[in-house]
mmCIF file of C-alpha atoms (C1' of nucleotides) in Angstrom:
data_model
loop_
_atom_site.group_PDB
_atom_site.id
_atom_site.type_symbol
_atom_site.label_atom_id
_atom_site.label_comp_id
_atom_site.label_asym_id
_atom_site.label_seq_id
_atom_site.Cartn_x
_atom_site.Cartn_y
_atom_site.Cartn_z
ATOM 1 C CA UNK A 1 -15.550 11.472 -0.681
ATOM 2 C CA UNK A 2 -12.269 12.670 -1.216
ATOM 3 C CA UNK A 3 -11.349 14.711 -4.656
ATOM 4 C CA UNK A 4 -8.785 13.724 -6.985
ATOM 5 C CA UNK A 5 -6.253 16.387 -8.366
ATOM 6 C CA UNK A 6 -3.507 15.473 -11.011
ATOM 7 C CA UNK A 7 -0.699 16.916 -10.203
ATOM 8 C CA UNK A 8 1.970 18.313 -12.576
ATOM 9 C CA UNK A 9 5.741 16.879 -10.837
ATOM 10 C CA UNK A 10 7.908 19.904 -11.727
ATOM 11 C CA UNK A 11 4.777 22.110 -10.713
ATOM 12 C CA UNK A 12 4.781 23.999 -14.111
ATOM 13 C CA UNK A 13 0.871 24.516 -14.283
ATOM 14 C CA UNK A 14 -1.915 24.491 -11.021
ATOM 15 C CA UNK A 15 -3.004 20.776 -10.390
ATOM 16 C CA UNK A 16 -6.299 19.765 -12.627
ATOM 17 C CA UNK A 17 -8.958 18.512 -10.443
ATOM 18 C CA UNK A 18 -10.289 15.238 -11.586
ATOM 19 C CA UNK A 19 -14.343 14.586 -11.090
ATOM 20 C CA UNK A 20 -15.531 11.410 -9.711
ATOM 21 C CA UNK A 21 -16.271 9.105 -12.566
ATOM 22 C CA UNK A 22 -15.720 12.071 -14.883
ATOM 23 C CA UNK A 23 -13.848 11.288 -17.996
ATOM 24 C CA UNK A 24 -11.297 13.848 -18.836
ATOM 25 C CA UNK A 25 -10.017 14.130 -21.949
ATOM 26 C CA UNK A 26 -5.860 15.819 -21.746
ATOM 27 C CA UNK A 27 -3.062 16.622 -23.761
ATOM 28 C CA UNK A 28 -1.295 19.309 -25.662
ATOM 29 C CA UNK A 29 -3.234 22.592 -24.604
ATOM 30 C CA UNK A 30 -3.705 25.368 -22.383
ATOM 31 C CA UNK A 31 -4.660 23.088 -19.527
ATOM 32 C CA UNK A 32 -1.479 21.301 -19.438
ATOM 33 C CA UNK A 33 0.760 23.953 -20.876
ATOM 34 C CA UNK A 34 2.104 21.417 -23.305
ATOM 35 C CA UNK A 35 3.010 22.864 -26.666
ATOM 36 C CA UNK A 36 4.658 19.860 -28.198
ATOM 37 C CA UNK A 37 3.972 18.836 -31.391
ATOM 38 C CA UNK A 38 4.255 14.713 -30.352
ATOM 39 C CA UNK A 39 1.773 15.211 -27.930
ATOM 40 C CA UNK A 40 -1.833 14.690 -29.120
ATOM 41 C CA UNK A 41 -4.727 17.289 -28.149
ATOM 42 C CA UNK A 42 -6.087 14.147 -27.152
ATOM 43 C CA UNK A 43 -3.256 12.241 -25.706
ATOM 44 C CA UNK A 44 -5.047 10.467 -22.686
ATOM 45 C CA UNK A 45 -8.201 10.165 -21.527
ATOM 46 C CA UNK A 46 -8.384 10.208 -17.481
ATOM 47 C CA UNK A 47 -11.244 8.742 -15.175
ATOM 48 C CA UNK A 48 -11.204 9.282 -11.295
ATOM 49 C CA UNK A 49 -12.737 6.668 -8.698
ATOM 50 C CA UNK A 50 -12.529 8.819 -5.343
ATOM 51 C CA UNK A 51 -13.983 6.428 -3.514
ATOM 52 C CA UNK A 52 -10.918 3.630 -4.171
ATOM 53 C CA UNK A 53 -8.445 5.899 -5.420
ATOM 54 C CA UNK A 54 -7.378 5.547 -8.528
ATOM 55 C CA UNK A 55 -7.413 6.671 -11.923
ATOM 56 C CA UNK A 56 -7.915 4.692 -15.237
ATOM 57 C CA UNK A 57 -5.447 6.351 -17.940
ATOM 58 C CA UNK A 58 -6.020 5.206 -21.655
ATOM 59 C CA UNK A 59 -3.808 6.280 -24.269
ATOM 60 C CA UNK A 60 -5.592 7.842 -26.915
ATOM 61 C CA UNK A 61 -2.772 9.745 -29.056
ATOM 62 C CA UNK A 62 -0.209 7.411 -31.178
ATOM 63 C CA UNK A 63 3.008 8.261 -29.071
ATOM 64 C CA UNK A 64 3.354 6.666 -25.508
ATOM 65 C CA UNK A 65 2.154 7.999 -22.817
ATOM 66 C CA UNK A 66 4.018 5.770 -20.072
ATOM 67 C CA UNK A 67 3.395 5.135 -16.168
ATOM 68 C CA UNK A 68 6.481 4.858 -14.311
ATOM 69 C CA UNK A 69 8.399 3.052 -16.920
ATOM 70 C CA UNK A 70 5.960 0.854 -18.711
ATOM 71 C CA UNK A 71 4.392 2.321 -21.915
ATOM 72 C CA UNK A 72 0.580 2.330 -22.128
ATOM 73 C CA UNK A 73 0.246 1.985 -25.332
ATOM 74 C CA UNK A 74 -1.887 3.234 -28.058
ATOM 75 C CA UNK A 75 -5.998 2.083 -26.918
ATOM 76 C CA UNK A 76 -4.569 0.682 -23.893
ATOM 77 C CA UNK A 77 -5.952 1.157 -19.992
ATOM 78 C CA UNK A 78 -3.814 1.321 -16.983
ATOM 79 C CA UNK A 79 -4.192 1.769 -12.931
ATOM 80 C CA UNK A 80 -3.219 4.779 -12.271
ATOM 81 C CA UNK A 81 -2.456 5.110 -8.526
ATOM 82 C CA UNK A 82 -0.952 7.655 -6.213
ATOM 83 C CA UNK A 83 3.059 7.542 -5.485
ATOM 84 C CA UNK A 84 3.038 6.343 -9.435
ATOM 85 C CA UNK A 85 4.276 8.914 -12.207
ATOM 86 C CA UNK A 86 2.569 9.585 -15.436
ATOM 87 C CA UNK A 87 4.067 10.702 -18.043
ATOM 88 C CA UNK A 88 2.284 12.479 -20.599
ATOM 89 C CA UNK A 89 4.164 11.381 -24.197
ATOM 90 C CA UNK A 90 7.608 10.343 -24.761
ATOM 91 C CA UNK A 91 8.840 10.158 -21.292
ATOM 92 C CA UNK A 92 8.007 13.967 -20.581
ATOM 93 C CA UNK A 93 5.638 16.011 -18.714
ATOM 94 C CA UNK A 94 5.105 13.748 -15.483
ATOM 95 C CA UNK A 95 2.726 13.753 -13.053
ATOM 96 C CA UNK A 96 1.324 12.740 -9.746
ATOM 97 C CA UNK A 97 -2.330 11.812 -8.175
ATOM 98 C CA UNK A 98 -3.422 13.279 -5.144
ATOM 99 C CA UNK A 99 -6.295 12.714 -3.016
ATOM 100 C CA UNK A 100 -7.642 14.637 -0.623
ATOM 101 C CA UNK A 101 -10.935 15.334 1.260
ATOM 102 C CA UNK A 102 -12.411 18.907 0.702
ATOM 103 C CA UNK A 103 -12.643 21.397 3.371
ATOM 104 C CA UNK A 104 -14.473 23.990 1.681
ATOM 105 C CA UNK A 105 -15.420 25.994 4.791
ATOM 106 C CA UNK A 106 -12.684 26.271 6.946
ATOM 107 C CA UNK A 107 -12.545 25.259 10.805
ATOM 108 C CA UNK A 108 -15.694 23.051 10.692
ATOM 109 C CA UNK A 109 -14.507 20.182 9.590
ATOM 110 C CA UNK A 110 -13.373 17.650 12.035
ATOM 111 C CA UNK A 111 -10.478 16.865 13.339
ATOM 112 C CA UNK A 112 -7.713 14.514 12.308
ATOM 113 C CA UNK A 113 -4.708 14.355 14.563
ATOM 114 C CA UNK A 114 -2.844 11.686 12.684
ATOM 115 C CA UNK A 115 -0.763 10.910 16.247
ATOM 116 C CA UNK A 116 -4.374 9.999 18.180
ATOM 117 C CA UNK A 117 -4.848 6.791 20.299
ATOM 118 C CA UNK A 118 -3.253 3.851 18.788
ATOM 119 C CA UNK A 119 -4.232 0.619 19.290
ATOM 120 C CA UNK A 120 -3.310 -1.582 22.264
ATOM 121 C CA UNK A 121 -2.019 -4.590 21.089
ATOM 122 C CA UNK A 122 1.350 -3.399 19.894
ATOM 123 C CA UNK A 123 2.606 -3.014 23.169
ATOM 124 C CA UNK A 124 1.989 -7.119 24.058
ATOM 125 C CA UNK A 125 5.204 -8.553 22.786
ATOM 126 C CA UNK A 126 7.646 -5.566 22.746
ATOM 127 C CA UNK A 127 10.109 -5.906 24.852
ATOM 128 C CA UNK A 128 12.448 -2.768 23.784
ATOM 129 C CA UNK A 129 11.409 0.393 23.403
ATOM 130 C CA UNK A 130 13.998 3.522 22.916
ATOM 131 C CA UNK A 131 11.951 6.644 22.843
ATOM 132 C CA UNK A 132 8.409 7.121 24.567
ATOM 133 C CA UNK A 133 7.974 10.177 23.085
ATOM 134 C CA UNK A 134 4.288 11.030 22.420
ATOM 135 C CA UNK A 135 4.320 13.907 20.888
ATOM 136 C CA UNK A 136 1.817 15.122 18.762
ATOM 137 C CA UNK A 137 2.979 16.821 16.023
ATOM 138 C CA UNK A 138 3.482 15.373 12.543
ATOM 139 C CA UNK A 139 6.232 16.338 10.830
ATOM 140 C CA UNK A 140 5.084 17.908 7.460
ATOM 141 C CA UNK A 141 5.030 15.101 4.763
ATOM 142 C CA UNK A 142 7.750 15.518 1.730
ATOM 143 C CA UNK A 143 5.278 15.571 -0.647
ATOM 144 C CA UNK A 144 4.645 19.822 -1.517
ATOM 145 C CA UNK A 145 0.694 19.678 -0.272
ATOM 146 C CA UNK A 146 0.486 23.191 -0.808
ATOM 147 C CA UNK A 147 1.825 24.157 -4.046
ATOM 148 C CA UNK A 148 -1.692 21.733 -4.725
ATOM 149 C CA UNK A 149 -3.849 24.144 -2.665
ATOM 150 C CA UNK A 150 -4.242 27.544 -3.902
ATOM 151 C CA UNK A 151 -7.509 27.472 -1.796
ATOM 152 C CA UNK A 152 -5.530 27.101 1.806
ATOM 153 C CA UNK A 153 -4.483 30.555 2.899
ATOM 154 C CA UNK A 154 -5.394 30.155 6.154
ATOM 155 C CA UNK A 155 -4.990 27.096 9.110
ATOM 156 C CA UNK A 156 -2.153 25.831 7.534
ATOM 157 C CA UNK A 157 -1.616 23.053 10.552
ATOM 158 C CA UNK A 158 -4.270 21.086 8.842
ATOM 159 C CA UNK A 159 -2.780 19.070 6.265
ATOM 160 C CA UNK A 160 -5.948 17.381 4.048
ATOM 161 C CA UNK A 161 -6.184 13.514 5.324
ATOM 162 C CA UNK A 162 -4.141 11.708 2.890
ATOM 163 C CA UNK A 163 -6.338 8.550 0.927
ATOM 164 C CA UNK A 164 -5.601 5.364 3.050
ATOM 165 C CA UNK A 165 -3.030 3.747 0.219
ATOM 166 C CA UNK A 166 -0.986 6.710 1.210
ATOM 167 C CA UNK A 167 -0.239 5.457 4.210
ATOM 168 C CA UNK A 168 2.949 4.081 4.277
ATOM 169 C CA UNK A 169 4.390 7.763 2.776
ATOM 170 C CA UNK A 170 2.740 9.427 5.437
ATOM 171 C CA UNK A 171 3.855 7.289 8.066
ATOM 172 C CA UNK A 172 7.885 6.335 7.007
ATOM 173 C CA UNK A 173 8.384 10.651 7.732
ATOM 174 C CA UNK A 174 6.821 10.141 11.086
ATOM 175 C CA UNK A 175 9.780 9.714 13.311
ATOM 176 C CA UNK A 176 7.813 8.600 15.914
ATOM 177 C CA UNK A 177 7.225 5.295 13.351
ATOM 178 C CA UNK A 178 10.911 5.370 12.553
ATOM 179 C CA UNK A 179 12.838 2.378 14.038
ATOM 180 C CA UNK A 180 15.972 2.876 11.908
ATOM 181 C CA UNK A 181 16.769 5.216 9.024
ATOM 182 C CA UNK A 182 20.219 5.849 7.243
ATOM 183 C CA UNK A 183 20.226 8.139 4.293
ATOM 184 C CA UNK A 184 18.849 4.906 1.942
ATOM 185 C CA UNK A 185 16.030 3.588 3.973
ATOM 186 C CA UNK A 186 13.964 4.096 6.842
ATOM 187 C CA UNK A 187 12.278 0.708 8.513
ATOM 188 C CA UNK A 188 8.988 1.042 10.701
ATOM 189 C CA UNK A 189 6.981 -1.439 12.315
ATOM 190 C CA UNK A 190 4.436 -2.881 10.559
ATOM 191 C CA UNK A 191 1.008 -0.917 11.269
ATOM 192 C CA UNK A 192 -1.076 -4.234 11.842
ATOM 193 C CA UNK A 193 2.085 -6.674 12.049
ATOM 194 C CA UNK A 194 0.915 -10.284 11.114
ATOM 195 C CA UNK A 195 3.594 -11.858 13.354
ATOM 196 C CA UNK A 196 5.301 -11.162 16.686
ATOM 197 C CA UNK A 197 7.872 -9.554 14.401
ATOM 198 C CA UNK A 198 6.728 -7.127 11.552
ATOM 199 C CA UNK A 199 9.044 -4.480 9.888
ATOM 200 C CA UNK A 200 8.867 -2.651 6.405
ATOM 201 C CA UNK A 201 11.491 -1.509 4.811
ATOM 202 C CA UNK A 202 11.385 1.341 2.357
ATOM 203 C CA UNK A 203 13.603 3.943 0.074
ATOM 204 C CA UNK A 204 13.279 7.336 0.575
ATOM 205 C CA UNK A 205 13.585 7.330 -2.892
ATOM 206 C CA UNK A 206 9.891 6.667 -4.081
ATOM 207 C CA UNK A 207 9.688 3.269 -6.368
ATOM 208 C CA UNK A 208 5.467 2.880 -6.801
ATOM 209 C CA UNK A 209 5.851 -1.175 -7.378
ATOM 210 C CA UNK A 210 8.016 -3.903 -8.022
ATOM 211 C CA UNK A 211 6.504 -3.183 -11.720
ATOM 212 C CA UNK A 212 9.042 0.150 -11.573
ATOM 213 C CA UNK A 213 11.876 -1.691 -10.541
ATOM 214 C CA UNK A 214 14.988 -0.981 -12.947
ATOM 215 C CA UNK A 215 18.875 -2.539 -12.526
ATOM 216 C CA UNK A 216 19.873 0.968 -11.293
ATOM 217 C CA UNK A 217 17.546 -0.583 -7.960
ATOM 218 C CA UNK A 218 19.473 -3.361 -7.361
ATOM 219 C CA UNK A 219 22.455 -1.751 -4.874
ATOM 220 C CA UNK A 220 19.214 -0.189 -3.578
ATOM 221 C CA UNK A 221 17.494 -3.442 -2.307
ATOM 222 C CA UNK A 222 20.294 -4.830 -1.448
ATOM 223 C CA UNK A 223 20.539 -2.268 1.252
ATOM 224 C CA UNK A 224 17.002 -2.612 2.166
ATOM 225 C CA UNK A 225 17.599 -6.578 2.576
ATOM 226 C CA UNK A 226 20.909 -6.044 4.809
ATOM 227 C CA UNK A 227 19.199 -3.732 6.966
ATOM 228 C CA UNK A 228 16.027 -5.827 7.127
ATOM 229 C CA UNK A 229 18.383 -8.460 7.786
ATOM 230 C CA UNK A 230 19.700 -6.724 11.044
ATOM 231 C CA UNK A 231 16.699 -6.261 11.857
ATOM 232 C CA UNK A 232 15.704 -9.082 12.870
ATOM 233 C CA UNK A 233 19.344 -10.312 13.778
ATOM 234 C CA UNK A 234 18.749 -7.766 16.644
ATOM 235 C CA UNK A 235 15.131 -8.333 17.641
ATOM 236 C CA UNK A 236 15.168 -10.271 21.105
ATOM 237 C CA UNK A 237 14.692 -14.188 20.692
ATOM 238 C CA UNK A 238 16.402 -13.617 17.488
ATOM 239 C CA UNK A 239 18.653 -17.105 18.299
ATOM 240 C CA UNK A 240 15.137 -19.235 17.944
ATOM 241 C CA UNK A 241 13.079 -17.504 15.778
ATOM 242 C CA UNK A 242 13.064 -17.430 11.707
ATOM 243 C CA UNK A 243 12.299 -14.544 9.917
ATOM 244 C CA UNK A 244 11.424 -14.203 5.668
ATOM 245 C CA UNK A 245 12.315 -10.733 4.020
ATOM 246 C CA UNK A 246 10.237 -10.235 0.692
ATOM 247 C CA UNK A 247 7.950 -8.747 -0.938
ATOM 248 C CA UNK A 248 3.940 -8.653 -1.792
ATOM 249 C CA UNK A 249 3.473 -9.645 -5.390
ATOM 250 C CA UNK A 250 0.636 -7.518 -5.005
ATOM 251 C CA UNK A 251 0.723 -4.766 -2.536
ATOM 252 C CA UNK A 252 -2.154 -2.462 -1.791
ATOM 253 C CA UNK A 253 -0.142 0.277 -0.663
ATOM 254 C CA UNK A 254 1.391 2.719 -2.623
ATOM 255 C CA UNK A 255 5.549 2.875 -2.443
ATOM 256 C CA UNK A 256 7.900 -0.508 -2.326
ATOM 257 C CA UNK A 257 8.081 -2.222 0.903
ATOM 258 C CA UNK A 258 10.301 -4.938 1.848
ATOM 259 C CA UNK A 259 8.465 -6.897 4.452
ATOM 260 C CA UNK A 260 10.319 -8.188 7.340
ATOM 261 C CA UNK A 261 8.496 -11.020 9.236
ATOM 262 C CA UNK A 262 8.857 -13.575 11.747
ATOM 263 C CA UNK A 263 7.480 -16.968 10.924
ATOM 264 C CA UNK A 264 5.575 -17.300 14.253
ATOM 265 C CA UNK A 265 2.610 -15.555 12.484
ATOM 266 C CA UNK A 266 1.327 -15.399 15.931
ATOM 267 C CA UNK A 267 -1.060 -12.000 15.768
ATOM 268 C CA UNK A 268 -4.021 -10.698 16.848
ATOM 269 C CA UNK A 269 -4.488 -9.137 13.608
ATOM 270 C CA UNK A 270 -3.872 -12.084 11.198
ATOM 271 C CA UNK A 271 -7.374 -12.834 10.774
ATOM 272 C CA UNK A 272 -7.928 -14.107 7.368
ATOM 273 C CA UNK A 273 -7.140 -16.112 4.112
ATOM 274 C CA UNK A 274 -6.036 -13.419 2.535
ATOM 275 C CA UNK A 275 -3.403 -12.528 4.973
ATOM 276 C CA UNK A 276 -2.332 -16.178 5.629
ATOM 277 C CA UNK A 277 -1.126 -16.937 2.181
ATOM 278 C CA UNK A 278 0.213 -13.747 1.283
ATOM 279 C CA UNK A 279 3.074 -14.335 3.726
ATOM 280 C CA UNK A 280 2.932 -18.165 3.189
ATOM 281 C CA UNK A 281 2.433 -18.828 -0.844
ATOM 282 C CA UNK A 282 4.877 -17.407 -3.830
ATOM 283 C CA UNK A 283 2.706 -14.374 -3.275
ATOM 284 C CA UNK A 284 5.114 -13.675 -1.208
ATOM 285 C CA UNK A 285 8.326 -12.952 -3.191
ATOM 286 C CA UNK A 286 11.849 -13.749 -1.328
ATOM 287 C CA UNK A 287 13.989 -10.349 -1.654
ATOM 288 C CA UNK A 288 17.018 -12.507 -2.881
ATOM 289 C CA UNK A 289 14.256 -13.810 -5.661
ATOM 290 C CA UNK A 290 13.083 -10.032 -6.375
ATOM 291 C CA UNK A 291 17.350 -9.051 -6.756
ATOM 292 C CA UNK A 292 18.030 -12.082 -9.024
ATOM 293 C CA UNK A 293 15.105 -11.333 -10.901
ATOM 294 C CA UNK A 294 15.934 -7.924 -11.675
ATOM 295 C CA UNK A 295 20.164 -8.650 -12.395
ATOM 296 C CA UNK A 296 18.974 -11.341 -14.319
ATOM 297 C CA UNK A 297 16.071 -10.009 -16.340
ATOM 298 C CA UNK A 298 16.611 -6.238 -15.909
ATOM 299 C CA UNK A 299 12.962 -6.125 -14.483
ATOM 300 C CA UNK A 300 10.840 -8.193 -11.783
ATOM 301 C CA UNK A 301 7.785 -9.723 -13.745
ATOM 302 C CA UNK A 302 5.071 -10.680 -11.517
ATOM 303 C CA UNK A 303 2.941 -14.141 -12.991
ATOM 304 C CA UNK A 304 -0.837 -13.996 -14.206
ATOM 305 C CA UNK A 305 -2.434 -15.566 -12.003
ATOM 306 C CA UNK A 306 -0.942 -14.519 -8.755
ATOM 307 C CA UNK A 307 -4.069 -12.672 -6.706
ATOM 308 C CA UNK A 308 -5.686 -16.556 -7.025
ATOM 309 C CA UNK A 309 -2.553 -17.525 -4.664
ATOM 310 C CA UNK A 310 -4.666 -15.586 -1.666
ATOM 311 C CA UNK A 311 -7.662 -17.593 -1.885
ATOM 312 C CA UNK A 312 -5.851 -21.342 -1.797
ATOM 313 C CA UNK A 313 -6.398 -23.503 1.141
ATOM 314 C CA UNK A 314 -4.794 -22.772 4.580
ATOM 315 C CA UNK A 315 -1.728 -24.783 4.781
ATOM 316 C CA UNK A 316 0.939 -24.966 7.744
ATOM 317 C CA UNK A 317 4.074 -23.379 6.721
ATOM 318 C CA UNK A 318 5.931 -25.693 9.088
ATOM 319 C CA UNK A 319 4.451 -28.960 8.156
ATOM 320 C CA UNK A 320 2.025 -28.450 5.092
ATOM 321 C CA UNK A 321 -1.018 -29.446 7.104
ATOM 322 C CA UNK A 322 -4.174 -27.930 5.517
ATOM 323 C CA UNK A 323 -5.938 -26.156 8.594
ATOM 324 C CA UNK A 324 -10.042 -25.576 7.473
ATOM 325 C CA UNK A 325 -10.711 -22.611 9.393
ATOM 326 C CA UNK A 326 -8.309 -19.894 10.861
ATOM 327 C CA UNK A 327 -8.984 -20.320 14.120
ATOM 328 C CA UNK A 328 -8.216 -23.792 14.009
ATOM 329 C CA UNK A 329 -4.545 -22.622 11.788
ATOM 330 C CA UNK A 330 -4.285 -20.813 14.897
ATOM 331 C CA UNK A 331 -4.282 -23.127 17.532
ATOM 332 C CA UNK A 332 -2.118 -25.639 15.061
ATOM 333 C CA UNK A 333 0.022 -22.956 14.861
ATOM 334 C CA UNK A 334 0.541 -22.662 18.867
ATOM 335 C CA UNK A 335 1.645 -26.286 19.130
ATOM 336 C CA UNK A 336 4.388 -26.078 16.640
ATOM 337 C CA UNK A 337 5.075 -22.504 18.912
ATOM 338 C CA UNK A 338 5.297 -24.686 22.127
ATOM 339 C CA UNK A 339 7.816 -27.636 20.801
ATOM 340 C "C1'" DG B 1 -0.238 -1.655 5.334
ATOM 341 C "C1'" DT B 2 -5.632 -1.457 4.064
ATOM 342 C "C1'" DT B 3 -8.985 -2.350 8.128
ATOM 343 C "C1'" DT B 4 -13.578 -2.334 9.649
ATOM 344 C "C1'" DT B 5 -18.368 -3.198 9.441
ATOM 345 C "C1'" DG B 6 -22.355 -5.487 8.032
ATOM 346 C "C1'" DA B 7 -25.108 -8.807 5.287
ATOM 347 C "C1'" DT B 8 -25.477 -13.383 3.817
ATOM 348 C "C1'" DG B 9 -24.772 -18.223 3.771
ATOM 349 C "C1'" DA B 10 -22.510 -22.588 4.992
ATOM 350 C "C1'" DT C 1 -19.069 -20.103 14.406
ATOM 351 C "C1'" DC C 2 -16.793 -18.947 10.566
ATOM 352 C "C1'" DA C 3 -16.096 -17.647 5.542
ATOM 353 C "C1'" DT C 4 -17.086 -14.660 1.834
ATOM 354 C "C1'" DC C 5 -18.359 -10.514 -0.217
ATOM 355 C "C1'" DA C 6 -19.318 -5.519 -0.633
ATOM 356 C "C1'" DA C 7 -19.038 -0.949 0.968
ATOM 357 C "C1'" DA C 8 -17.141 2.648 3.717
ATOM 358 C "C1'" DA C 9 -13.373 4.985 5.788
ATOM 359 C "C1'" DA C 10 -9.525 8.525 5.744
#
DNA sequence: GTTTTGATGA
DNA sequence: TCATCAAAAA
């Protein structure tokens, strides 16, 4: 089980260490170095799951504590989740979640080369490929590991295994994931790509959710969606096949992602419901619909009700047939392929 | 960008 | 066979 450290942004105090299911009571103190008078003793109480990474914040003092930009709010609870800020009261004092598994003895613990084998399937439908380069070093990640581990003196090449909804952070600094990057955006291929044709998008700039979305964004994504865009202008068969750019109304993974997908769906690693209508139903959420959203509202607002889109019925995105079973999707998915 | 594995039931 | 659910992993 990993253990969960809070993380103070501008480094100002040693990261707090968060026990599993422990509830931690934090505010103005020694712990936090906060001397302000509009911060309560008691500001927030904080509870860790290691296991699914996260953190529960409730707001116990009267002045906000906020995550990202949306207030908590006095008795409130939030999802707290790594790549997200917290901010303690009034906009100040921000922090970070890290988790990370514990190597208290060093050199026994196992290995984890982050470059190991990769699974074969990628290689089926790619018909381009620039740089073969294998190597096997991972470039450090941007995120200051070690100014959060005063225990690591020694075998610094081991960097602790990141939780899995880091993922995408870890992997966008990996140039050997890199397919493009400018100084906006980097775009990689899509880990387990649910179509012939699977890129994601992302900032360098780290935005934890359409939820922190802001006007000051909107130049931003409209990068993202001209570069996802050229994408798949440039992809080979790009004359016959359509592609969708969006986003997950729900993503699991920490950091914004604009999803860049050819509507072939045809993948060995679409395998269920859940991944069917998240590219196929308005969980799904069109990038031009995210940027009108947020020049129109000044935010992207996300409807109750939207996880229920994932379990609907498997429908054809072509022709609106509802399929009963995947496989069967499948194969009514290779005749559309075929004429 | 969760996937994988295993148990259970239709 | 296939879907659904829960738990584990990294």
């Amino acid at each position: 089980m990993p253990t969960c450290w809070l993380v103070r942004a501008d480094e100002s105090h040693k990261p707090i260490q968060l026990l599993h299911y422990h509830t931690h009571t934090l505010g103005r103190g020694p712990e936090t170095q906060i001397k302000d008078q509009k911060c309560s003793r008691q500001q927030v109480e904080l509870r860790a799951d290691c296991n699914r990474g996260f953190v529960t914040v409730k707001q116990l003092g009267s002045n906000p504590t906020s995550l990202d930009d949306v207030v908590v709010g006095k008795g409130n609870q939030v999802t707290f989740k790594p790549g997200q800020k917290l901010y303690m009261v009034n906009r100040l004092y921000p922090y970070t979640l890290q988790f990370r598994e514990e190597s208290t003895s060093a050199g026994a613990s196992g290995e984890k080369s982050k470059a190991m084998k990769r699974p074969h399937q990628r290689d089926a439908h790619e018909e381009r490929d620039q740089d073969k380069e294998k190597s096997c070093r991972v470039s450090a990640p941007s995120c200051s590991n070690s100014a959060a581990r005063p225990d690591q003196t020694h075998a610094p090449e081991k960097e602790p295994a990141a939780h899995w909804s880091q993922g995408l952070k870890v992997s966008m600094q990996d140039p050997s994931m890199q397919v493009y990057k400018d100084e906006k955006v980097v775009v990689i291929k899509d880990k387990y790509p649910k179509a012939r044709f699977h890129w994601l998008v992302l900032p360098w700039d780290s935005i934890s959710s359409l939820k922190a979305l802001r006007p000051e964004h909107v130049e931003l994504l409209k990068h993202m969606e001209r570069i996802g865009a050229r994408m798949a202008q440039q992809c080979p068969g790009s004359d016959t096949l359509r592609f969708r750019l969006g986003y997950h109304a729900i993503p699991s993974m920490s950091h914004v992602h604009l999803h860049v997908i050819s509507q072939d769906f045809d993948s060995p690693c679409l395998k269920n419901k859940k991944h069917w209508n998240s590219f196929t139903t308005d969980y799904f959420i069109e990038s031009q619909d995210v940027i009108a959203m947020l020049e129109r509202d000044g935010r992207v607002s996300v409807k109750d009700g939207t996880s229920e889109l994932l379990k609907l019925p498997l429908r054809c995105h072509v022709c609106h047939q509802e399929q009963t079973t995947i496989p069967k999707l499948k194969e009514h998915l290779r005749g559309h392929a075929s004429s």
